């Protein structure tokens, strides 16, 4: 009998994960934290992804 191993899926953004912009720059916020400002939205999205991956144990930094 073969067993399929369940691989952990890549972390997805939860509905609580959001971005916003103000006069200082781009910010992201999750249930746990707010971080910013970033100069551009792509920088902000990358930082948010990195934070979520660290939070979910995908990165060891």
mmCIF file of C-alpha atoms in Angstrom:
data_model
loop_
_atom_site.group_PDB
_atom_site.id
_atom_site.type_symbol
_atom_site.label_atom_id
_atom_site.label_comp_id
_atom_site.label_asym_id
_atom_site.label_seq_id
_atom_site.Cartn_x
_atom_site.Cartn_y
_atom_site.Cartn_z
ATOM 1 C CA UNK A 1 0.000 0.000 0.000
ATOM 2 C CA UNK A 2 1.411 3.350 -1.020
ATOM 3 C CA UNK A 3 1.017 6.355 1.212
ATOM 4 C CA UNK A 4 0.977 9.833 -0.133
ATOM 5 C CA UNK A 5 3.006 12.217 1.949
ATOM 6 C CA UNK A 6 1.312 15.485 2.633
ATOM 7 C CA UNK A 7 3.623 18.306 1.685
ATOM 8 C CA UNK A 8 3.234 21.544 3.478
ATOM 9 C CA UNK A 9 1.754 24.026 1.082
ATOM 10 C CA UNK A 10 3.380 27.358 0.530
ATOM 11 C CA UNK A 11 2.021 29.891 2.983
ATOM 12 C CA UNK A 12 -0.827 31.907 1.586
ATOM 13 C CA UNK A 13 -1.760 35.402 2.539
ATOM 14 C CA UNK A 14 -4.513 35.339 5.087
ATOM 15 C CA UNK A 15 -7.454 37.717 4.723
ATOM 16 C CA UNK A 16 -6.051 39.699 7.647
ATOM 17 C CA UNK A 17 -2.844 40.515 5.723
ATOM 18 C CA UNK A 18 -3.218 43.927 4.109
ATOM 19 C CA UNK A 19 -1.272 46.827 2.626
ATOM 20 C CA UNK A 20 -1.820 50.550 2.762
ATOM 21 C CA UNK A 21 -0.001 53.693 1.705
ATOM 22 C CA UNK A 22 0.250 57.088 3.355
ATOM 23 C CA UNK A 23 2.526 60.131 3.059
ATOM 24 C CA UNK A 24 5.439 58.165 4.555
ATOM 25 C CA UNK A 25 5.239 55.189 2.170
ATOM 26 C CA UNK A 26 3.817 51.671 1.927
ATOM 27 C CA UNK A 27 2.963 49.650 5.035
ATOM 28 C CA UNK A 28 1.766 46.127 5.645
ATOM 29 C CA UNK A 29 -0.101 44.841 8.625
ATOM 30 C CA UNK A 30 -0.982 41.379 9.810
ATOM 31 C CA UNK A 31 -2.810 40.164 12.878
ATOM 32 C CA UNK A 32 0.516 40.228 14.751
ATOM 33 C CA UNK A 33 2.311 43.344 13.551
ATOM 34 C CA UNK A 34 2.559 46.478 11.424
ATOM 35 C CA UNK A 35 5.735 47.210 9.457
ATOM 36 C CA UNK A 36 6.897 49.984 7.176
ATOM 37 C CA UNK A 37 7.309 52.396 5.568
ATOM 38 C CA UNK A 38 8.639 50.955 2.293
ATOM 39 C CA UNK A 39 9.409 53.020 -0.801
ATOM 40 C CA UNK A 40 7.264 50.964 -3.185
ATOM 41 C CA UNK A 41 4.458 48.440 -3.072
ATOM 42 C CA UNK A 42 6.656 45.594 -4.421
ATOM 43 C CA UNK A 43 9.150 46.221 -1.593
ATOM 44 C CA UNK A 44 6.290 46.135 0.895
ATOM 45 C CA UNK A 45 4.817 42.932 -0.561
ATOM 46 C CA UNK A 46 8.238 41.233 -0.472
ATOM 47 C CA UNK A 47 8.748 42.243 3.155
ATOM 48 C CA UNK A 48 5.296 40.963 4.056
ATOM 49 C CA UNK A 49 5.901 37.646 2.279
ATOM 50 C CA UNK A 50 9.231 37.258 4.057
ATOM 51 C CA UNK A 51 7.618 38.007 7.420
ATOM 52 C CA UNK A 52 4.832 35.468 6.787
ATOM 53 C CA UNK A 53 7.308 32.788 5.720
ATOM 54 C CA UNK A 54 9.387 33.397 8.854
ATOM 55 C CA UNK A 55 6.242 33.380 10.993
ATOM 56 C CA UNK A 56 5.124 30.072 9.490
ATOM 57 C CA UNK A 57 8.566 28.500 9.896
ATOM 58 C CA UNK A 58 9.480 28.329 6.218
ATOM 59 C CA UNK A 59 12.648 30.454 6.592
ATOM 60 C CA UNK A 60 15.409 30.069 9.156
ATOM 61 C CA UNK A 61 16.697 33.647 9.175
#
